[in-house]
PDB file of C-alpha atoms in Angstrom:
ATOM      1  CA  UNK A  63       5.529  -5.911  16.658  1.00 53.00           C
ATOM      2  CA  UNK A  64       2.284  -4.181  17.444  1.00 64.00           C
ATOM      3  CA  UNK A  65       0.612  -3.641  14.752  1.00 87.00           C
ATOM      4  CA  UNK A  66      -0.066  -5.410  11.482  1.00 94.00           C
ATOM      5  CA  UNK A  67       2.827  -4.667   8.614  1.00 95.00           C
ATOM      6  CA  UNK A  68       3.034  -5.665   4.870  1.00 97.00           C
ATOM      7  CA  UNK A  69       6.021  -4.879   2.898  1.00 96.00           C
ATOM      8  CA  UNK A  70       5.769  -4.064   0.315  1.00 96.00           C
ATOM      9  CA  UNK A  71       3.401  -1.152  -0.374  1.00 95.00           C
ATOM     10  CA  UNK A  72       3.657  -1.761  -3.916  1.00 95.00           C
ATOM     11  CA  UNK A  73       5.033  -4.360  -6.404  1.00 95.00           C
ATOM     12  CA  UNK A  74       4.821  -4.163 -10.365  1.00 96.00           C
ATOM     13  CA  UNK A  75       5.598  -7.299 -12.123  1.00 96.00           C
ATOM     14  CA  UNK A  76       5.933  -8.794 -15.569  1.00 97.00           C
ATOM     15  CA  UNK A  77       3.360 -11.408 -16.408  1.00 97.00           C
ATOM     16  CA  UNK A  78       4.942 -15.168 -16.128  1.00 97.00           C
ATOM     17  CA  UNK A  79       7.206 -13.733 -12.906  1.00 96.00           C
ATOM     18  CA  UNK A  80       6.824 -15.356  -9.727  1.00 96.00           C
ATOM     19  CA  UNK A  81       6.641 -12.717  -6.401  1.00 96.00           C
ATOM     20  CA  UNK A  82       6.294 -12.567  -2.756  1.00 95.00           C
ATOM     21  CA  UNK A  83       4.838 -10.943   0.131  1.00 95.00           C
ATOM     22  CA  UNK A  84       5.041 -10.560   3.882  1.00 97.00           C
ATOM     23  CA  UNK A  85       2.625  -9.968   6.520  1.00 97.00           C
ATOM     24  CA  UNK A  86       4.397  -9.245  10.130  1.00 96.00           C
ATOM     25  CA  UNK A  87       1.465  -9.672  13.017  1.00 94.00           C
ATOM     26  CA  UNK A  88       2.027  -9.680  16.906  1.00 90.00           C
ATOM     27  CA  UNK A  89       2.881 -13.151  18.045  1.00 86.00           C
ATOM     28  CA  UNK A  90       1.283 -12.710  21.427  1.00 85.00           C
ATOM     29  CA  UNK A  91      -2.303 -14.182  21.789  1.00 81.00           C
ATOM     30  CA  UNK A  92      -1.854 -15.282  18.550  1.00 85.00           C
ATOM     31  CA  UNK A  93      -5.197 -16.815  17.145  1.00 87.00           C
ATOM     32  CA  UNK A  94      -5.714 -16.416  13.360  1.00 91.00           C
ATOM     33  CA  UNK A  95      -4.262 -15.000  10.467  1.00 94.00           C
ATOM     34  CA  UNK A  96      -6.170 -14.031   6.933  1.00 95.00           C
ATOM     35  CA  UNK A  97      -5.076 -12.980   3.440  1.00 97.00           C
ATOM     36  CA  UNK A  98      -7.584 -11.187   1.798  1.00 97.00           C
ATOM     37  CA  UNK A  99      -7.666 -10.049  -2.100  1.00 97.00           C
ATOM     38  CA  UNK A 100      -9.080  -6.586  -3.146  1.00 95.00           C
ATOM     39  CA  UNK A 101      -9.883  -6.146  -6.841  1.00 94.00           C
ATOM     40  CA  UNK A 102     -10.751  -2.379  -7.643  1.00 89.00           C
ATOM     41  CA  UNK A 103     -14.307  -1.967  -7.484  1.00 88.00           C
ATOM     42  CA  UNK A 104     -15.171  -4.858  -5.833  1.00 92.00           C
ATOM     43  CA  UNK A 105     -15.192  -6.101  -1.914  1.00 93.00           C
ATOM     44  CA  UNK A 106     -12.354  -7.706  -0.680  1.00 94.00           C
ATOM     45  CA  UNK A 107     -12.431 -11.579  -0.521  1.00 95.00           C
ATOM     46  CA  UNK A 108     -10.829 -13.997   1.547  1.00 95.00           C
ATOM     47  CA  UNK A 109      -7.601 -16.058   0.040  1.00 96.00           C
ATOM     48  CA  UNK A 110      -6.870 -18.220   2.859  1.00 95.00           C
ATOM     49  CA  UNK A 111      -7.508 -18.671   6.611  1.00 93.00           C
ATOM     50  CA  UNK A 112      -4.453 -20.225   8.436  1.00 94.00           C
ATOM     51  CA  UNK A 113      -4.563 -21.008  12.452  1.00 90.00           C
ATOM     52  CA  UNK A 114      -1.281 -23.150  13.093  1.00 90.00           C
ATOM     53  CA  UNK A 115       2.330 -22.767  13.430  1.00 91.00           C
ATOM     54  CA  UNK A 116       3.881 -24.025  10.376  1.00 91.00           C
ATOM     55  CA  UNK A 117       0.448 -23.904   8.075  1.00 92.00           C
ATOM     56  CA  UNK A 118       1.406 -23.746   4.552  1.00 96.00           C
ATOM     57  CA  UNK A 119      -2.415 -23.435   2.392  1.00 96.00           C
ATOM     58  CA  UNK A 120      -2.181 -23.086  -1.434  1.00 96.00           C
ATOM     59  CA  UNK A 121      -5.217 -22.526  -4.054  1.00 95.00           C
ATOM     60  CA  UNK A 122      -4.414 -22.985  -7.484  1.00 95.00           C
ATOM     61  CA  UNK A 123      -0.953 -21.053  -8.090  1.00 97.00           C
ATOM     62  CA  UNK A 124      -1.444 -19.032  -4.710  1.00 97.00           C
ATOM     63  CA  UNK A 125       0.131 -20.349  -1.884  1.00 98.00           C
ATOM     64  CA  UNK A 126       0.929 -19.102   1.904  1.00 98.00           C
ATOM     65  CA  UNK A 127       2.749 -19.792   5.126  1.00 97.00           C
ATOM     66  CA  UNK A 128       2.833 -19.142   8.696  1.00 97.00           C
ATOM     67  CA  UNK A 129       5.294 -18.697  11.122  1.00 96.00           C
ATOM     68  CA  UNK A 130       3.394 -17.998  15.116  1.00 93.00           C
ATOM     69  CA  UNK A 131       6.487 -17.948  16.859  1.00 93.00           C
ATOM     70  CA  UNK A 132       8.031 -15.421  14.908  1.00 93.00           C
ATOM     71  CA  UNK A 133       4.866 -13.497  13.678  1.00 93.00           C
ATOM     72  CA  UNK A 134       4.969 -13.620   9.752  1.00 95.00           C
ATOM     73  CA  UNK A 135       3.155 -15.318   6.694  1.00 97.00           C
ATOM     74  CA  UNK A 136       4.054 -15.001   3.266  1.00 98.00           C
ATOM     75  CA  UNK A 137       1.735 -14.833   0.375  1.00 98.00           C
ATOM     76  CA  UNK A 138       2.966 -16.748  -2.897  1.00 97.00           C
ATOM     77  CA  UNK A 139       2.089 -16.150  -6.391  1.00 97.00           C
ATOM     78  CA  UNK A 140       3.240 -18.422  -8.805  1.00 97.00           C
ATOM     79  CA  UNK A 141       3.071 -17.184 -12.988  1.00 97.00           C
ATOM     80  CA  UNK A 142       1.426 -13.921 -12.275  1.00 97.00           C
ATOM     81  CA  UNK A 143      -1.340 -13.273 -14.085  1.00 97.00           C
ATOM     82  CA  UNK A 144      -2.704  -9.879 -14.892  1.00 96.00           C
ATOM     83  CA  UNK A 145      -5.986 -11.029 -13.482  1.00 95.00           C
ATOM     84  CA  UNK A 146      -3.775 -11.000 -10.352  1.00 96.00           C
ATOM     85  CA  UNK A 147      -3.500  -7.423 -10.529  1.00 97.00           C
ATOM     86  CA  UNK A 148      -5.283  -6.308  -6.645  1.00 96.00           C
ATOM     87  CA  UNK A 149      -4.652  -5.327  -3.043  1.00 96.00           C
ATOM     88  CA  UNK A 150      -3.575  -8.062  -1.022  1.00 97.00           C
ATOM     89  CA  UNK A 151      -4.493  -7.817   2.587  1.00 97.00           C
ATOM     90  CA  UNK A 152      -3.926  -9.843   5.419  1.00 97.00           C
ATOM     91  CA  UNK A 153      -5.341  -9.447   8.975  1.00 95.00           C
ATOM     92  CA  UNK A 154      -4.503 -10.937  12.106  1.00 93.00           C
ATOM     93  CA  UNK A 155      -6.808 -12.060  14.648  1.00 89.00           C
ATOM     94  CA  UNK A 156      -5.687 -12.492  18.343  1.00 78.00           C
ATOM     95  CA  UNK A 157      -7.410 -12.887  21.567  1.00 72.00           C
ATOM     96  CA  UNK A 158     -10.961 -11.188  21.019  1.00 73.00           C
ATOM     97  CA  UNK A 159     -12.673 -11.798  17.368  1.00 75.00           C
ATOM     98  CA  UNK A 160     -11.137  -7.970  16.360  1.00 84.00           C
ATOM     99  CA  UNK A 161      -9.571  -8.273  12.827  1.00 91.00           C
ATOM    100  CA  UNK A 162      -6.673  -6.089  12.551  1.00 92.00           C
ATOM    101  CA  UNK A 163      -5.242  -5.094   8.963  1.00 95.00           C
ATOM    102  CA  UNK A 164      -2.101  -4.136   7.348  1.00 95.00           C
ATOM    103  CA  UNK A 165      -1.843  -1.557   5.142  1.00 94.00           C
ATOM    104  CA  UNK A 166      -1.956  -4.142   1.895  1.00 96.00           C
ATOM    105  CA  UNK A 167       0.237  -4.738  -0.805  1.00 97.00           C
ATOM    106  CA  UNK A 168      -0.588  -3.373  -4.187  1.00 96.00           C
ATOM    107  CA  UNK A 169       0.465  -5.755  -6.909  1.00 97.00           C
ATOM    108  CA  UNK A 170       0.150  -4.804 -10.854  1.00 97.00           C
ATOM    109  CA  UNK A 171       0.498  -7.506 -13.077  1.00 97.00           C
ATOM    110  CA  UNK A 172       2.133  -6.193 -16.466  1.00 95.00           C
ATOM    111  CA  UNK A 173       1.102  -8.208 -19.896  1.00 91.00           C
TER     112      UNK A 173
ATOM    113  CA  UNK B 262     -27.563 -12.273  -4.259  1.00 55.00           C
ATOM    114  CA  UNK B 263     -26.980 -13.228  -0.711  1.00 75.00           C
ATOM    115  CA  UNK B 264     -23.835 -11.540  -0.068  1.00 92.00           C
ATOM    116  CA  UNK B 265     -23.535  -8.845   2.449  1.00 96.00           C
ATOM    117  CA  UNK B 266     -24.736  -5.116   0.970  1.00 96.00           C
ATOM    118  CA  UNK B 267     -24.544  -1.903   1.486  1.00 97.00           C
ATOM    119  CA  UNK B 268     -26.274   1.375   0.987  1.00 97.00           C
ATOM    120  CA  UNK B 269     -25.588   3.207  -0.207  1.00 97.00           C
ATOM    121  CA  UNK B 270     -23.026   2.917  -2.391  1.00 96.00           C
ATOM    122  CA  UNK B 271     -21.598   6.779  -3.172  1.00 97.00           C
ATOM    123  CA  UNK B 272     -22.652   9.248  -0.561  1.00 97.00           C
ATOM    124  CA  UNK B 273     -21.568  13.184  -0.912  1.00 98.00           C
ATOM    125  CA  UNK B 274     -22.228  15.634   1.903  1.00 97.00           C
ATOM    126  CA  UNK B 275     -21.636  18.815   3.035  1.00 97.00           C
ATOM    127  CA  UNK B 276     -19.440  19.711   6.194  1.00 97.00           C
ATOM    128  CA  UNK B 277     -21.599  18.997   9.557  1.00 97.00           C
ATOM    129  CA  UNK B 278     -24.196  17.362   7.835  1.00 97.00           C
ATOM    130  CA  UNK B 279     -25.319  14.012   9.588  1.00 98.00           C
ATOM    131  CA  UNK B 280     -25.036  10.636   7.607  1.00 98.00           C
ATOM    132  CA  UNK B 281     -26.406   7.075   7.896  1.00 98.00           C
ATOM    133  CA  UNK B 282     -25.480   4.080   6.362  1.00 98.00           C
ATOM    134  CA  UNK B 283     -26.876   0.797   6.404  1.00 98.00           C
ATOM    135  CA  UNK B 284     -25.299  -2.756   5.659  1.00 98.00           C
ATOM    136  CA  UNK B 285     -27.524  -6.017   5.616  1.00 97.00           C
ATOM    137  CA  UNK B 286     -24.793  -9.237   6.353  1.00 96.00           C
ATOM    138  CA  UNK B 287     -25.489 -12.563   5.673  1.00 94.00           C
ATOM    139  CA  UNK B 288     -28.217 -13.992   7.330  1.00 90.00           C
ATOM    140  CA  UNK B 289     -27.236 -16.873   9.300  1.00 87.00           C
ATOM    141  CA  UNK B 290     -23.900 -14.693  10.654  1.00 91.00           C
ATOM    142  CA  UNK B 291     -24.200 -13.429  13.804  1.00 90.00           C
ATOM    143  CA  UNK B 292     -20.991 -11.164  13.475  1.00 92.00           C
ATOM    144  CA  UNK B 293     -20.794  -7.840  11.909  1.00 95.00           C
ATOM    145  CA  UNK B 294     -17.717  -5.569  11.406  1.00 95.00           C
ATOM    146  CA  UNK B 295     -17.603  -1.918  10.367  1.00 97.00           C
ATOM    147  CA  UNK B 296     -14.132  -0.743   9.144  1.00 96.00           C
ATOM    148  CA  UNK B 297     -13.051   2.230   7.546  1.00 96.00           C
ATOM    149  CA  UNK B 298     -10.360   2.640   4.681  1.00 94.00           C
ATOM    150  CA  UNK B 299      -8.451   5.949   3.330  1.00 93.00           C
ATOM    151  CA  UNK B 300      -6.320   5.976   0.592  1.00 88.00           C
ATOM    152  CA  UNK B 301      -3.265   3.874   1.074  1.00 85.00           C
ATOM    153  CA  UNK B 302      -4.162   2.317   3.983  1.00 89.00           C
ATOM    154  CA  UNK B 303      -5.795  -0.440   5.265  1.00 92.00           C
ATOM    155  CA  UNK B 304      -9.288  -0.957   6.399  1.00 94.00           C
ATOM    156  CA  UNK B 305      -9.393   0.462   9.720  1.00 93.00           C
ATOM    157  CA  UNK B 306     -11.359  -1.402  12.774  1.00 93.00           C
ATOM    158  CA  UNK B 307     -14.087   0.953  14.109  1.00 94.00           C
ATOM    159  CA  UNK B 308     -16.792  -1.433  15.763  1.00 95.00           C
ATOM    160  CA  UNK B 309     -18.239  -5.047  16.040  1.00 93.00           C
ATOM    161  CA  UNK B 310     -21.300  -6.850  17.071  1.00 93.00           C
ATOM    162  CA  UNK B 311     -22.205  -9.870  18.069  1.00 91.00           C
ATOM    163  CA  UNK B 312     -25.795 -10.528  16.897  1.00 91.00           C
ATOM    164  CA  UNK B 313     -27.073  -6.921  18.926  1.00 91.00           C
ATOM    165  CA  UNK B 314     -24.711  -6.660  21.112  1.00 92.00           C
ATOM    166  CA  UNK B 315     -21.622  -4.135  20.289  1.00 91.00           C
ATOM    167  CA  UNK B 316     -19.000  -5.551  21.949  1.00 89.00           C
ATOM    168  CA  UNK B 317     -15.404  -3.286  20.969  1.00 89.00           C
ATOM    169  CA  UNK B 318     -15.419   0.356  19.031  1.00 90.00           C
ATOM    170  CA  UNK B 319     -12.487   1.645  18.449  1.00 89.00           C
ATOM    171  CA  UNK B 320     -10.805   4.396  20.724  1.00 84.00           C
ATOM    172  CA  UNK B 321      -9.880   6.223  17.632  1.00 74.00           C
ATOM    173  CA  UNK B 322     -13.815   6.593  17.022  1.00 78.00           C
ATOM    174  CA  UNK B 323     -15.326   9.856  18.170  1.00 80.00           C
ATOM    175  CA  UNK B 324     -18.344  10.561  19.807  1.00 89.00           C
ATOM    176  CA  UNK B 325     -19.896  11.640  16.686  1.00 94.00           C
ATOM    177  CA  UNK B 326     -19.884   8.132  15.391  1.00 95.00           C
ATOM    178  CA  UNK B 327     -22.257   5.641  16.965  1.00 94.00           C
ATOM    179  CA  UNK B 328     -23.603   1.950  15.271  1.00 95.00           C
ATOM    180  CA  UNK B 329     -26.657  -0.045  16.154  1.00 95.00           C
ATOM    181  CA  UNK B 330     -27.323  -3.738  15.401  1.00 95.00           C
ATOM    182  CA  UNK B 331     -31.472  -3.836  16.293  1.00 90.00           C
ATOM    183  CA  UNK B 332     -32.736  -7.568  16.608  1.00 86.00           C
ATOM    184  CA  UNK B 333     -29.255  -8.642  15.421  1.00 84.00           C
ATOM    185  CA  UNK B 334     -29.728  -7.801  12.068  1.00 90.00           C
ATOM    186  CA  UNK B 335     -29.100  -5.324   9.765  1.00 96.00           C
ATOM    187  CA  UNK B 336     -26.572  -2.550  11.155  1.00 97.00           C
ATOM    188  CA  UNK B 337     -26.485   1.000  11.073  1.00 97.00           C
ATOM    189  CA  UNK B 338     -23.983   3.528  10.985  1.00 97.00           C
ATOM    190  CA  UNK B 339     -24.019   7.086  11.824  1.00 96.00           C
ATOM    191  CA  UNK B 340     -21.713   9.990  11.697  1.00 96.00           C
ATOM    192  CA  UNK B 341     -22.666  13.206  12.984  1.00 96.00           C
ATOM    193  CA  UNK B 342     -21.736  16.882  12.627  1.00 96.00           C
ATOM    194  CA  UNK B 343     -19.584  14.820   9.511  1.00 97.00           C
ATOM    195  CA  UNK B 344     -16.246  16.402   9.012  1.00 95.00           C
ATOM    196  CA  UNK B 345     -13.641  16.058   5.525  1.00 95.00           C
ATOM    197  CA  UNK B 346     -11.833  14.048   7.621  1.00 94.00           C
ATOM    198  CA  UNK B 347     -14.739  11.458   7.559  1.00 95.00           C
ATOM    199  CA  UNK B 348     -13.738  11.034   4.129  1.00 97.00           C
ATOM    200  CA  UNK B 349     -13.153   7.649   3.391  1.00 96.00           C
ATOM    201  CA  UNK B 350     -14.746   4.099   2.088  1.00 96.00           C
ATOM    202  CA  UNK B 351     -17.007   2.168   5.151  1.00 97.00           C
ATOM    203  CA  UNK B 352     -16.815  -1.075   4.489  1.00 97.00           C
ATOM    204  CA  UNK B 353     -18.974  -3.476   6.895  1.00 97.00           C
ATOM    205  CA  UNK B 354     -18.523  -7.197   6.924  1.00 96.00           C
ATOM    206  CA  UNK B 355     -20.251 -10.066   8.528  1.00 95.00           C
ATOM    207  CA  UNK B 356     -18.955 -13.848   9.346  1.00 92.00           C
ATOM    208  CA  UNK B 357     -19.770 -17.173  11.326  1.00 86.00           C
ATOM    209  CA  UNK B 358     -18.267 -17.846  14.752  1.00 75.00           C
ATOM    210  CA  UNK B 359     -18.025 -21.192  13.419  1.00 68.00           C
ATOM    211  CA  UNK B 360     -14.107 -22.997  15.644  1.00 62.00           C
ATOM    212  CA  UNK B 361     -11.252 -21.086  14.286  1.00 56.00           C
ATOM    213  CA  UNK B 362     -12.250 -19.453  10.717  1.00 63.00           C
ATOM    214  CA  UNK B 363     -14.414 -16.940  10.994  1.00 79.00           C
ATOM    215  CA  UNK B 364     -13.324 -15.704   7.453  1.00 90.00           C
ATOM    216  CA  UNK B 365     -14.727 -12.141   6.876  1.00 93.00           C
ATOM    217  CA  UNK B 366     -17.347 -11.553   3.861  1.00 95.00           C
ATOM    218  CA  UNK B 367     -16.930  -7.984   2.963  1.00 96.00           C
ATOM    219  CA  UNK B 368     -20.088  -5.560   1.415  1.00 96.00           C
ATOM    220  CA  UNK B 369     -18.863  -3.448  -1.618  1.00 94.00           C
ATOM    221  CA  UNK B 370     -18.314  -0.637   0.999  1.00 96.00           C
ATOM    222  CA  UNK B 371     -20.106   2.710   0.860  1.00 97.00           C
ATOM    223  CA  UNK B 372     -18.096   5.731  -0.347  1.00 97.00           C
ATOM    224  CA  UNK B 373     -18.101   8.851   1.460  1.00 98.00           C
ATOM    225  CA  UNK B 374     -17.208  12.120   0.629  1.00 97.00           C
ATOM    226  CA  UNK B 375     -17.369  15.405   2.959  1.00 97.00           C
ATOM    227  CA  UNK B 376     -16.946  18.899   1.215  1.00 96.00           C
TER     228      UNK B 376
END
């Protein structure tokens, strides 16, 4: 993998569902790896900043993992919300500090 | 507020007009990233500094871009000769060298639109 992928573009849930997402980074010179949330009209903000092999972070009913060796981290929400309606983006950092994005993953939250 | 800002916010131009925007980071960061985002894509890396020094822009950038960081401080970004292309939402962001985090704090982006 070369460049940053999240699958998938776009997810529309039901509030009270559960969901996933995946973020597939170069595992070479592997150094960092962010998820980032991006409410419309707003700047993006960071979720979680994970560094090790095996790193699992939660906040409140958000949770993530991380996988170096294999070059993937999945983003967990719990209950969706539709105040969890945003762009999830997650960026990987390797080698110099140049942040490299995926495209994002564009969850609505249905009440 | 001591977030990271930007101005301006909405910025409409005409084809091969020049534009500048400006984005004040935190104040104790000594990083500052300038990224670019279309619709349905991602923000784009164009640039970074560390304090004045710009130390990677993008190979994607043209010549008619170019980015400052006098004293370490507040940024600049130009675009010359602007094309509809140059379309798009410039979003700068500043963080800490500070170990392994580094976590990104984003400005609200400034919008641009080329007719």
């Amino acid at each position: 993998i070369l460049n940053v992928e999240q699958s998938p573009q776009s997810l529309h849930v039901q509030e009270g569902d559960s969901t996933n997402f995946t973020c597939s980074f170069p595992s070479s010179n592997f150094y960092a790896l962010h998820w980032y949330r991006w409410e419309t009209a707003k700047s993006p903000e960071a979720l979680f900043v994970m560094t090790l092999n095996g790193d699992e972070k939660k906040k409140g009913r958000i949770s993530a993992t991380l996988n170096t060796k294999e070059g993937y981290s999945y983003l967990y929400i719990k209950g969706s919300q539709p105040e969890d309606s945003a762009t999830y983006l997650c960026a990987s950092l390797s080698g110099t500090y140049k942040y490299i994005f995926g495209t994002g993953t564009r969850l609505k939250v249905l009440a | 507020d001591t977030g990271v800002s930007q101005d301006p916010r909405h910025k409409i131009t005409k084809r091969g007009q020049n534009v500048t925007f400006r984005c004040d980071p935190i104040s104790e960061h000594n990083r500052l990233y300038w990224y670019r985002q279309t619709l349905g894509q991602g923000p784009e890396f164009l640039t970074y500094f560390q304090n004045e020094a710009q130390l990677e822009k993008s190979r994607l950038l043209s010549d008619r871009f170019s980015a400052e960081r006098p004293k370490g401080s507040f940024s600049t970004l130009e675009i010359q000769r602007t094309e509809q292309g140059d379309s798009a939402m410039y979003l700068c962001a500043s963080s800490l060298v500070q170990g392994n985090t580094g976590e990104l704090f984003f400005g609200e982006g400034s919008r641009l639109t080329v007719l």
